[in-house]
Amino acid sequence: MPDHYFTADPASPDERVERTVRLAGREVVVETAPGIFSPGGLDKATAILLEEAPDPVPTGAILDLGCGWGPIACSLAEAGSTVWAVDVNERALELTARNAAGLDVHAVLQ
């Protein structure tokens, strides 16, 4: 049976791919990989959410539950929010950490 994005430890090869996506109003390069949600890049629903959602409030923390490779967590962290990025998938958490570091933003990973 193939991996699903809610697989904790994907068996598929961890083949990293760089993708250019639009996050926080700018074109950036991120890494994705098989075995996570939306390995092909930014999915349409997330792109709409990031464009249409109001700016986050300046205080408090935001939970990104099922963070995948980190598009929401990284965008909100870039806006200055404290973001808790959570995912059952270890590969997704590692990608979120790498993408946040590459964008020079900080997300708390769980």
PDB file of N, CA, C and O in Angstrom, residues 39-110:
ATOM      1  N   PRO A  39       3.054  17.214  -2.342  1.00  0.00           N
ATOM      2  CA  PRO A  39       4.479  17.211  -2.669  1.00  0.00           C
ATOM      3  C   PRO A  39       4.805  17.959  -3.964  1.00  0.00           C
ATOM      4  O   PRO A  39       5.956  18.303  -4.200  1.00  0.00           O
ATOM      5  N   GLY A  40       3.782  18.242  -4.777  1.00  0.00           N
ATOM      6  CA  GLY A  40       4.013  18.942  -6.039  1.00  0.00           C
ATOM      7  C   GLY A  40       4.135  20.446  -5.896  1.00  0.00           C
ATOM      8  O   GLY A  40       4.370  21.140  -6.876  1.00  0.00           O
ATOM      9  N   GLY A  41       3.960  20.964  -4.687  1.00  0.00           N
ATOM     10  CA  GLY A  41       4.046  22.405  -4.467  1.00  0.00           C
ATOM     11  C   GLY A  41       2.837  22.900  -3.717  1.00  0.00           C
ATOM     12  O   GLY A  41       2.176  22.152  -2.997  1.00  0.00           O
ATOM     13  N   LEU A  42       2.516  24.146  -3.902  1.00  0.00           N
ATOM     14  CA  LEU A  42       1.405  24.769  -3.200  1.00  0.00           C
ATOM     15  C   LEU A  42       0.090  24.330  -3.837  1.00  0.00           C
ATOM     16  O   LEU A  42      -0.155  24.590  -5.013  1.00  0.00           O
ATOM     17  N   ASP A  43      -0.769  23.670  -3.053  1.00  0.00           N
ATOM     18  CA  ASP A  43      -2.058  23.234  -3.596  1.00  0.00           C
ATOM     19  C   ASP A  43      -2.989  24.436  -3.721  1.00  0.00           C
ATOM     20  O   ASP A  43      -2.800  25.471  -3.076  1.00  0.00           O
ATOM     21  N   LYS A  44      -3.993  24.308  -4.567  1.00  0.00           N
ATOM     22  CA  LYS A  44      -4.872  25.434  -4.893  1.00  0.00           C
ATOM     23  C   LYS A  44      -5.600  25.979  -3.662  1.00  0.00           C
ATOM     24  O   LYS A  44      -5.694  27.194  -3.469  1.00  0.00           O
ATOM     25  N   ALA A  45      -6.120  25.108  -2.804  1.00  0.00           N
ATOM     26  CA  ALA A  45      -6.869  25.567  -1.632  1.00  0.00           C
ATOM     27  C   ALA A  45      -5.969  26.349  -0.670  1.00  0.00           C
ATOM     28  O   ALA A  45      -6.386  27.387  -0.131  1.00  0.00           O
ATOM     29  N   THR A  46      -4.754  25.887  -0.457  1.00  0.00           N
ATOM     30  CA  THR A  46      -3.834  26.605   0.427  1.00  0.00           C
ATOM     31  C   THR A  46      -3.454  27.951  -0.180  1.00  0.00           C
ATOM     32  O   THR A  46      -3.377  28.958   0.529  1.00  0.00           O
ATOM     33  N   ALA A  47      -3.242  27.989  -1.493  1.00  0.00           N
ATOM     34  CA  ALA A  47      -2.919  29.253  -2.160  1.00  0.00           C
ATOM     35  C   ALA A  47      -4.050  30.267  -1.973  1.00  0.00           C
ATOM     36  O   ALA A  47      -3.794  31.443  -1.665  1.00  0.00           O
ATOM     37  N   ILE A  48      -5.284  29.814  -2.116  1.00  0.00           N
ATOM     38  CA  ILE A  48      -6.432  30.708  -1.919  1.00  0.00           C
ATOM     39  C   ILE A  48      -6.499  31.169  -0.467  1.00  0.00           C
ATOM     40  O   ILE A  48      -6.701  32.350  -0.192  1.00  0.00           O
ATOM     41  N   LEU A  49      -6.324  30.243   0.463  1.00  0.00           N
ATOM     42  CA  LEU A  49      -6.345  30.594   1.882  1.00  0.00           C
ATOM     43  C   LEU A  49      -5.298  31.657   2.197  1.00  0.00           C
ATOM     44  O   LEU A  49      -5.585  32.661   2.862  1.00  0.00           O
ATOM     45  N   LEU A  50      -4.082  31.467   1.714  1.00  0.00           N
ATOM     46  CA  LEU A  50      -3.011  32.416   2.001  1.00  0.00           C
ATOM     47  C   LEU A  50      -3.272  33.788   1.381  1.00  0.00           C
ATOM     48  O   LEU A  50      -2.877  34.812   1.937  1.00  0.00           O
ATOM     49  N   GLU A  51      -3.947  33.827   0.246  1.00  0.00           N
ATOM     50  CA  GLU A  51      -4.257  35.107  -0.394  1.00  0.00           C
ATOM     51  C   GLU A  51      -5.451  35.809   0.232  1.00  0.00           C
ATOM     52  O   GLU A  51      -5.484  37.028   0.312  1.00  0.00           O
ATOM     53  N   GLU A  52      -6.453  35.052   0.658  1.00  0.00           N
ATOM     54  CA  GLU A  52      -7.721  35.636   1.088  1.00  0.00           C
ATOM     55  C   GLU A  52      -7.877  35.811   2.593  1.00  0.00           C
ATOM     56  O   GLU A  52      -8.696  36.614   3.035  1.00  0.00           O
ATOM     57  N   ALA A  53      -7.137  35.065   3.393  1.00  0.00           N
ATOM     58  CA  ALA A  53      -7.292  35.148   4.850  1.00  0.00           C
ATOM     59  C   ALA A  53      -6.807  36.508   5.347  1.00  0.00           C
ATOM     60  O   ALA A  53      -5.847  37.066   4.809  1.00  0.00           O
ATOM     61  N   PRO A  54      -7.460  37.041   6.376  1.00  0.00           N
ATOM     62  CA  PRO A  54      -6.983  38.312   6.932  1.00  0.00           C
ATOM     63  C   PRO A  54      -5.607  38.135   7.571  1.00  0.00           C
ATOM     64  O   PRO A  54      -5.207  37.028   7.920  1.00  0.00           O
ATOM     65  N   ASP A  55      -4.901  39.238   7.736  1.00  0.00           N
ATOM     66  CA  ASP A  55      -3.599  39.190   8.399  1.00  0.00           C
ATOM     67  C   ASP A  55      -3.777  38.665   9.820  1.00  0.00           C
ATOM     68  O   ASP A  55      -4.782  38.954  10.474  1.00  0.00           O
ATOM     69  N   PRO A  56      -2.809  37.914  10.316  1.00  0.00           N
ATOM     70  CA  PRO A  56      -2.919  37.392  11.690  1.00  0.00           C
ATOM     71  C   PRO A  56      -2.811  38.518  12.712  1.00  0.00           C
ATOM     72  O   PRO A  56      -2.214  39.560  12.444  1.00  0.00           O
ATOM     73  N   VAL A  57      -3.397  38.282  13.877  1.00  0.00           N
ATOM     74  CA  VAL A  57      -3.287  39.266  14.954  1.00  0.00           C
ATOM     75  C   VAL A  57      -1.854  39.266  15.474  1.00  0.00           C
ATOM     76  O   VAL A  57      -1.161  38.252  15.412  1.00  0.00           O
ATOM     77  N   PRO A  58      -1.389  40.407  15.988  1.00  0.00           N
ATOM     78  CA  PRO A  58       0.021  40.509  16.382  1.00  0.00           C
ATOM     79  C   PRO A  58       0.376  39.801  17.695  1.00  0.00           C
ATOM     80  O   PRO A  58       1.548  39.683  18.014  1.00  0.00           O
ATOM     81  N   THR A  59      -0.595  39.355  18.460  1.00  0.00           N
ATOM     82  CA  THR A  59      -0.303  38.689  19.725  1.00  0.00           C
ATOM     83  C   THR A  59      -0.870  37.278  19.707  1.00  0.00           C
ATOM     84  O   THR A  59      -1.709  36.946  18.880  1.00  0.00           O
ATOM     85  N   GLY A  60      -0.406  36.465  20.636  1.00  0.00           N
ATOM     86  CA  GLY A  60      -0.891  35.094  20.724  1.00  0.00           C
ATOM     87  C   GLY A  60      -0.121  34.173  19.810  1.00  0.00           C
ATOM     88  O   GLY A  60       0.901  34.543  19.235  1.00  0.00           O
ATOM     89  N   ALA A  61      -0.611  32.962  19.694  1.00  0.00           N
ATOM     90  CA  ALA A  61       0.047  31.944  18.875  1.00  0.00           C
ATOM     91  C   ALA A  61      -0.972  31.338  17.919  1.00  0.00           C
ATOM     92  O   ALA A  61      -2.169  31.337  18.180  1.00  0.00           O
ATOM     93  N   ILE A  62      -0.475  30.814  16.816  1.00  0.00           N
ATOM     94  CA  ILE A  62      -1.310  30.191  15.797  1.00  0.00           C
ATOM     95  C   ILE A  62      -0.881  28.738  15.658  1.00  0.00           C
ATOM     96  O   ILE A  62       0.314  28.435  15.633  1.00  0.00           O
ATOM     97  N   LEU A  63      -1.858  27.840  15.550  1.00  0.00           N
ATOM     98  CA  LEU A  63      -1.598  26.418  15.367  1.00  0.00           C
ATOM     99  C   LEU A  63      -1.809  26.050  13.907  1.00  0.00           C
ATOM    100  O   LEU A  63      -2.873  26.296  13.348  1.00  0.00           O
ATOM    101  N   ASP A  64      -0.800  25.472  13.289  1.00  0.00           N
ATOM    102  CA  ASP A  64      -0.918  24.920  11.940  1.00  0.00           C
ATOM    103  C   ASP A  64      -0.920  23.404  12.100  1.00  0.00           C
ATOM    104  O   ASP A  64       0.129  22.771  12.152  1.00  0.00           O
ATOM    105  N   LEU A  65      -2.096  22.846  12.194  1.00  0.00           N
ATOM    106  CA  LEU A  65      -2.275  21.411  12.431  1.00  0.00           C
ATOM    107  C   LEU A  65      -2.279  20.681  11.094  1.00  0.00           C
ATOM    108  O   LEU A  65      -3.124  20.937  10.239  1.00  0.00           O
ATOM    109  N   GLY A  66      -1.301  19.794  10.897  1.00  0.00           N
ATOM    110  CA  GLY A  66      -1.124  19.131   9.604  1.00  0.00           C
ATOM    111  C   GLY A  66      -0.358  20.056   8.680  1.00  0.00           C
ATOM    112  O   GLY A  66      -0.789  20.382   7.582  1.00  0.00           O
ATOM    113  N   CYS A  67       0.814  20.500   9.125  1.00  0.00           N
ATOM    114  CA  CYS A  67       1.561  21.562   8.445  1.00  0.00           C
ATOM    115  C   CYS A  67       2.158  21.167   7.099  1.00  0.00           C
ATOM    116  O   CYS A  67       2.531  22.039   6.320  1.00  0.00           O
ATOM    117  N   GLY A  68       2.260  19.867   6.810  1.00  0.00           N
ATOM    118  CA  GLY A  68       2.866  19.467   5.538  1.00  0.00           C
ATOM    119  C   GLY A  68       4.280  20.009   5.433  1.00  0.00           C
ATOM    120  O   GLY A  68       5.036  19.996   6.403  1.00  0.00           O
ATOM    121  N   TRP A  69       4.657  20.524   4.271  1.00  0.00           N
ATOM    122  CA  TRP A  69       6.011  21.060   4.095  1.00  0.00           C
ATOM    123  C   TRP A  69       6.139  22.493   4.594  1.00  0.00           C
ATOM    124  O   TRP A  69       7.206  23.091   4.544  1.00  0.00           O
ATOM    125  N   GLY A  70       5.046  23.068   5.119  1.00  0.00           N
ATOM    126  CA  GLY A  70       5.132  24.328   5.837  1.00  0.00           C
ATOM    127  C   GLY A  70       4.666  25.604   5.183  1.00  0.00           C
ATOM    128  O   GLY A  70       5.020  26.681   5.659  1.00  0.00           O
ATOM    129  N   PRO A  71       3.853  25.586   4.129  1.00  0.00           N
ATOM    130  CA  PRO A  71       3.498  26.853   3.491  1.00  0.00           C
ATOM    131  C   PRO A  71       2.738  27.815   4.401  1.00  0.00           C
ATOM    132  O   PRO A  71       3.028  29.016   4.409  1.00  0.00           O
ATOM    133  N   ILE A  72       1.800  27.304   5.185  1.00  0.00           N
ATOM    134  CA  ILE A  72       1.029  28.182   6.071  1.00  0.00           C
ATOM    135  C   ILE A  72       1.895  28.626   7.239  1.00  0.00           C
ATOM    136  O   ILE A  72       1.960  29.818   7.564  1.00  0.00           O
ATOM    137  N   ALA A  73       2.587  27.696   7.878  1.00  0.00           N
ATOM    138  CA  ALA A  73       3.446  28.040   9.013  1.00  0.00           C
ATOM    139  C   ALA A  73       4.499  29.067   8.613  1.00  0.00           C
ATOM    140  O   ALA A  73       4.717  30.051   9.328  1.00  0.00           O
ATOM    141  N   CYS A  74       5.143  28.871   7.489  1.00  0.00           N
ATOM    142  CA  CYS A  74       6.194  29.799   7.055  1.00  0.00           C
ATOM    143  C   CYS A  74       5.618  31.166   6.706  1.00  0.00           C
ATOM    144  O   CYS A  74       6.210  32.193   7.047  1.00  0.00           O
ATOM    145  N   SER A  75       4.461  31.199   6.053  1.00  0.00           N
ATOM    146  CA  SER A  75       3.843  32.479   5.698  1.00  0.00           C
ATOM    147  C   SER A  75       3.447  33.261   6.938  1.00  0.00           C
ATOM    148  O   SER A  75       3.678  34.470   7.027  1.00  0.00           O
ATOM    149  N   LEU A  76       2.847  32.586   7.908  1.00  0.00           N
ATOM    150  CA  LEU A  76       2.423  33.263   9.134  1.00  0.00           C
ATOM    151  C   LEU A  76       3.617  33.684   9.975  1.00  0.00           C
ATOM    152  O   LEU A  76       3.626  34.763  10.577  1.00  0.00           O
ATOM    153  N   ALA A  77       4.651  32.854  10.022  1.00  0.00           N
ATOM    154  CA  ALA A  77       5.860  33.217  10.761  1.00  0.00           C
ATOM    155  C   ALA A  77       6.544  34.416  10.111  1.00  0.00           C
ATOM    156  O   ALA A  77       7.061  35.292  10.806  1.00  0.00           O
ATOM    157  N   GLU A  78       6.517  34.464   8.793  1.00  0.00           N
ATOM    158  CA  GLU A  78       7.105  35.606   8.086  1.00  0.00           C
ATOM    159  C   GLU A  78       6.364  36.900   8.425  1.00  0.00           C
ATOM    160  O   GLU A  78       6.955  37.969   8.478  1.00  0.00           O
ATOM    161  N   ALA A  79       5.065  36.782   8.704  1.00  0.00           N
ATOM    162  CA  ALA A  79       4.265  37.949   9.082  1.00  0.00           C
ATOM    163  C   ALA A  79       4.496  38.341  10.538  1.00  0.00           C
ATOM    164  O   ALA A  79       3.928  39.316  11.013  1.00  0.00           O
ATOM    165  N   GLY A  80       5.320  37.567  11.262  1.00  0.00           N
ATOM    166  CA  GLY A  80       5.652  37.905  12.633  1.00  0.00           C
ATOM    167  C   GLY A  80       4.886  37.135  13.685  1.00  0.00           C
ATOM    168  O   GLY A  80       5.042  37.376  14.878  1.00  0.00           O
ATOM    169  N   SER A  81       4.056  36.195  13.274  1.00  0.00           N
ATOM    170  CA  SER A  81       3.270  35.410  14.224  1.00  0.00           C
ATOM    171  C   SER A  81       4.111  34.315  14.863  1.00  0.00           C
ATOM    172  O   SER A  81       5.071  33.829  14.272  1.00  0.00           O
ATOM    173  N   THR A  82       3.718  33.921  16.067  1.00  0.00           N
ATOM    174  CA  THR A  82       4.265  32.723  16.684  1.00  0.00           C
ATOM    175  C   THR A  82       3.430  31.562  16.167  1.00  0.00           C
ATOM    176  O   THR A  82       2.217  31.548  16.336  1.00  0.00           O
ATOM    177  N   VAL A  83       4.075  30.620  15.507  1.00  0.00           N
ATOM    178  CA  VAL A  83       3.356  29.521  14.864  1.00  0.00           C
ATOM    179  C   VAL A  83       3.823  28.187  15.421  1.00  0.00           C
ATOM    180  O   VAL A  83       5.027  27.920  15.475  1.00  0.00           O
ATOM    181  N   TRP A  84       2.871  27.368  15.833  1.00  0.00           N
ATOM    182  CA  TRP A  84       3.139  25.986  16.237  1.00  0.00           C
ATOM    183  C   TRP A  84       2.781  25.120  15.029  1.00  0.00           C
ATOM    184  O   TRP A  84       1.610  25.020  14.658  1.00  0.00           O
ATOM    185  N   ALA A  85       3.781  24.534  14.400  1.00  0.00           N
ATOM    186  CA  ALA A  85       3.583  23.667  13.239  1.00  0.00           C
ATOM    187  C   ALA A  85       3.579  22.216  13.719  1.00  0.00           C
ATOM    188  O   ALA A  85       4.562  21.751  14.288  1.00  0.00           O
ATOM    189  N   VAL A  86       2.472  21.525  13.495  1.00  0.00           N
ATOM    190  CA  VAL A  86       2.286  20.170  14.008  1.00  0.00           C
ATOM    191  C   VAL A  86       1.935  19.243  12.847  1.00  0.00           C
ATOM    192  O   VAL A  86       1.123  19.600  11.984  1.00  0.00           O
ATOM    193  N   ASP A  87       2.535  18.063  12.836  1.00  0.00           N
ATOM    194  CA  ASP A  87       2.193  17.054  11.830  1.00  0.00           C
ATOM    195  C   ASP A  87       2.601  15.692  12.365  1.00  0.00           C
ATOM    196  O   ASP A  87       3.611  15.584  13.059  1.00  0.00           O
ATOM    197  N   VAL A  88       1.823  14.671  12.052  1.00  0.00           N
ATOM    198  CA  VAL A  88       2.167  13.307  12.449  1.00  0.00           C
ATOM    199  C   VAL A  88       3.323  12.785  11.589  1.00  0.00           C
ATOM    200  O   VAL A  88       4.063  11.910  11.988  1.00  0.00           O
ATOM    201  N   ASN A  89       3.481  13.343  10.409  1.00  0.00           N
ATOM    202  CA  ASN A  89       4.455  12.895   9.430  1.00  0.00           C
ATOM    203  C   ASN A  89       5.819  13.526   9.724  1.00  0.00           C
ATOM    204  O   ASN A  89       5.997  14.738   9.612  1.00  0.00           O
ATOM    205  N   GLU A  90       6.778  12.690  10.109  1.00  0.00           N
ATOM    206  CA  GLU A  90       8.118  13.178  10.458  1.00  0.00           C
ATOM    207  C   GLU A  90       8.820  13.866   9.287  1.00  0.00           C
ATOM    208  O   GLU A  90       9.527  14.852   9.481  1.00  0.00           O
ATOM    209  N   ARG A  91       8.616  13.367   8.091  1.00  0.00           N
ATOM    210  CA  ARG A  91       9.232  13.982   6.905  1.00  0.00           C
ATOM    211  C   ARG A  91       8.673  15.391   6.705  1.00  0.00           C
ATOM    212  O   ARG A  91       9.411  16.322   6.372  1.00  0.00           O
ATOM    213  N   ALA A  92       7.380  15.545   6.913  1.00  0.00           N
ATOM    214  CA  ALA A  92       6.760  16.864   6.772  1.00  0.00           C
ATOM    215  C   ALA A  92       7.343  17.840   7.786  1.00  0.00           C
ATOM    216  O   ALA A  92       7.652  18.989   7.443  1.00  0.00           O
ATOM    217  N   LEU A  93       7.512  17.412   9.024  1.00  0.00           N
ATOM    218  CA  LEU A  93       8.089  18.296  10.043  1.00  0.00           C
ATOM    219  C   LEU A  93       9.519  18.702   9.679  1.00  0.00           C
ATOM    220  O   LEU A  93       9.908  19.854   9.860  1.00  0.00           O
ATOM    221  N   GLU A  94      10.287  17.756   9.176  1.00  0.00           N
ATOM    222  CA  GLU A  94      11.658  18.075   8.776  1.00  0.00           C
ATOM    223  C   GLU A  94      11.667  19.083   7.628  1.00  0.00           C
ATOM    224  O   GLU A  94      12.457  20.031   7.620  1.00  0.00           O
ATOM    225  N   LEU A  95      10.772  18.903   6.667  1.00  0.00           N
ATOM    226  CA  LEU A  95      10.687  19.845   5.541  1.00  0.00           C
ATOM    227  C   LEU A  95      10.245  21.226   6.012  1.00  0.00           C
ATOM    228  O   LEU A  95      10.765  22.241   5.546  1.00  0.00           O
ATOM    229  N   THR A  96       9.290  21.277   6.934  1.00  0.00           N
ATOM    230  CA  THR A  96       8.860  22.569   7.467  1.00  0.00           C
ATOM    231  C   THR A  96      10.033  23.272   8.141  1.00  0.00           C
ATOM    232  O   THR A  96      10.249  24.472   7.937  1.00  0.00           O
ATOM    233  N   ALA A  97      10.805  22.544   8.923  1.00  0.00           N
ATOM    234  CA  ALA A  97      11.973  23.128   9.593  1.00  0.00           C
ATOM    235  C   ALA A  97      12.981  23.647   8.567  1.00  0.00           C
ATOM    236  O   ALA A  97      13.505  24.769   8.706  1.00  0.00           O
ATOM    237  N   ARG A  98      13.258  22.862   7.545  1.00  0.00           N
ATOM    238  CA  ARG A  98      14.217  23.276   6.511  1.00  0.00           C
ATOM    239  C   ARG A  98      13.712  24.486   5.732  1.00  0.00           C
ATOM    240  O   ARG A  98      14.463  25.413   5.443  1.00  0.00           O
ATOM    241  N   ASN A  99      12.419  24.470   5.403  1.00  0.00           N
ATOM    242  CA  ASN A  99      11.853  25.589   4.647  1.00  0.00           C
ATOM    243  C   ASN A  99      11.807  26.859   5.489  1.00  0.00           C
ATOM    244  O   ASN A  99      12.106  27.951   4.989  1.00  0.00           O
ATOM    245  N   ALA A 100      11.459  26.731   6.767  1.00  0.00           N
ATOM    246  CA  ALA A 100      11.454  27.901   7.650  1.00  0.00           C
ATOM    247  C   ALA A 100      12.867  28.477   7.768  1.00  0.00           C
ATOM    248  O   ALA A 100      13.058  29.696   7.683  1.00  0.00           O
ATOM    249  N   ALA A 101      13.857  27.616   7.945  1.00  0.00           N
ATOM    250  CA  ALA A 101      15.251  28.073   8.040  1.00  0.00           C
ATOM    251  C   ALA A 101      15.689  28.755   6.743  1.00  0.00           C
ATOM    252  O   ALA A 101      16.346  29.792   6.765  1.00  0.00           O
ATOM    253  N   GLY A 102      15.306  28.175   5.615  1.00  0.00           N
ATOM    254  CA  GLY A 102      15.668  28.757   4.322  1.00  0.00           C
ATOM    255  C   GLY A 102      15.037  30.114   4.084  1.00  0.00           C
ATOM    256  O   GLY A 102      15.592  30.949   3.368  1.00  0.00           O
ATOM    257  N   LEU A 103      13.878  30.335   4.701  1.00  0.00           N
ATOM    258  CA  LEU A 103      13.183  31.614   4.569  1.00  0.00           C
ATOM    259  C   LEU A 103      13.514  32.557   5.718  1.00  0.00           C
ATOM    260  O   LEU A 103      12.989  33.654   5.795  1.00  0.00           O
ATOM    261  N   ASP A 104      14.362  32.092   6.632  1.00  0.00           N
ATOM    262  CA  ASP A 104      14.789  32.850   7.805  1.00  0.00           C
ATOM    263  C   ASP A 104      13.616  33.277   8.682  1.00  0.00           C
ATOM    264  O   ASP A 104      13.518  34.423   9.115  1.00  0.00           O
ATOM    265  N   VAL A 105      12.705  32.310   8.898  1.00  0.00           N
ATOM    266  CA  VAL A 105      11.589  32.515   9.821  1.00  0.00           C
ATOM    267  C   VAL A 105      11.614  31.403  10.853  1.00  0.00           C
ATOM    268  O   VAL A 105      12.263  30.367  10.660  1.00  0.00           O
ATOM    269  N   HIS A 106      10.872  31.577  11.942  1.00  0.00           N
ATOM    270  CA  HIS A 106      10.891  30.580  13.015  1.00  0.00           C
ATOM    271  C   HIS A 106       9.494  30.036  13.249  1.00  0.00           C
ATOM    272  O   HIS A 106       8.545  30.799  13.427  1.00  0.00           O
ATOM    273  N   ALA A 107       9.371  28.738  13.229  1.00  0.00           N
ATOM    274  CA  ALA A 107       8.125  28.057  13.597  1.00  0.00           C
ATOM    275  C   ALA A 107       8.476  27.022  14.653  1.00  0.00           C
ATOM    276  O   ALA A 107       9.509  26.366  14.563  1.00  0.00           O
ATOM    277  N   VAL A 108       7.632  26.884  15.655  1.00  0.00           N
ATOM    278  CA  VAL A 108       7.820  25.869  16.679  1.00  0.00           C
ATOM    279  C   VAL A 108       7.247  24.562  16.134  1.00  0.00           C
ATOM    280  O   VAL A 108       6.094  24.505  15.746  1.00  0.00           O
ATOM    281  N   LEU A 109       8.060  23.517  16.085  1.00  0.00           N
ATOM    282  CA  LEU A 109       7.655  22.258  15.479  1.00  0.00           C
ATOM    283  C   LEU A 109       7.318  21.231  16.528  1.00  0.00           C
ATOM    284  O   LEU A 109       8.018  21.080  17.509  1.00  0.00           O
ATOM    285  N   GLN A 110       6.243  20.476  16.291  1.00  0.00           N
ATOM    286  CA  GLN A 110       5.822  19.401  17.196  1.00  0.00           C
ATOM    287  C   GLN A 110       5.474  18.197  16.374  1.00  0.00           C
ATOM    288  O   GLN A 110       4.762  18.220  15.455  1.00  0.00           O
TER     289      GLN A 110
END
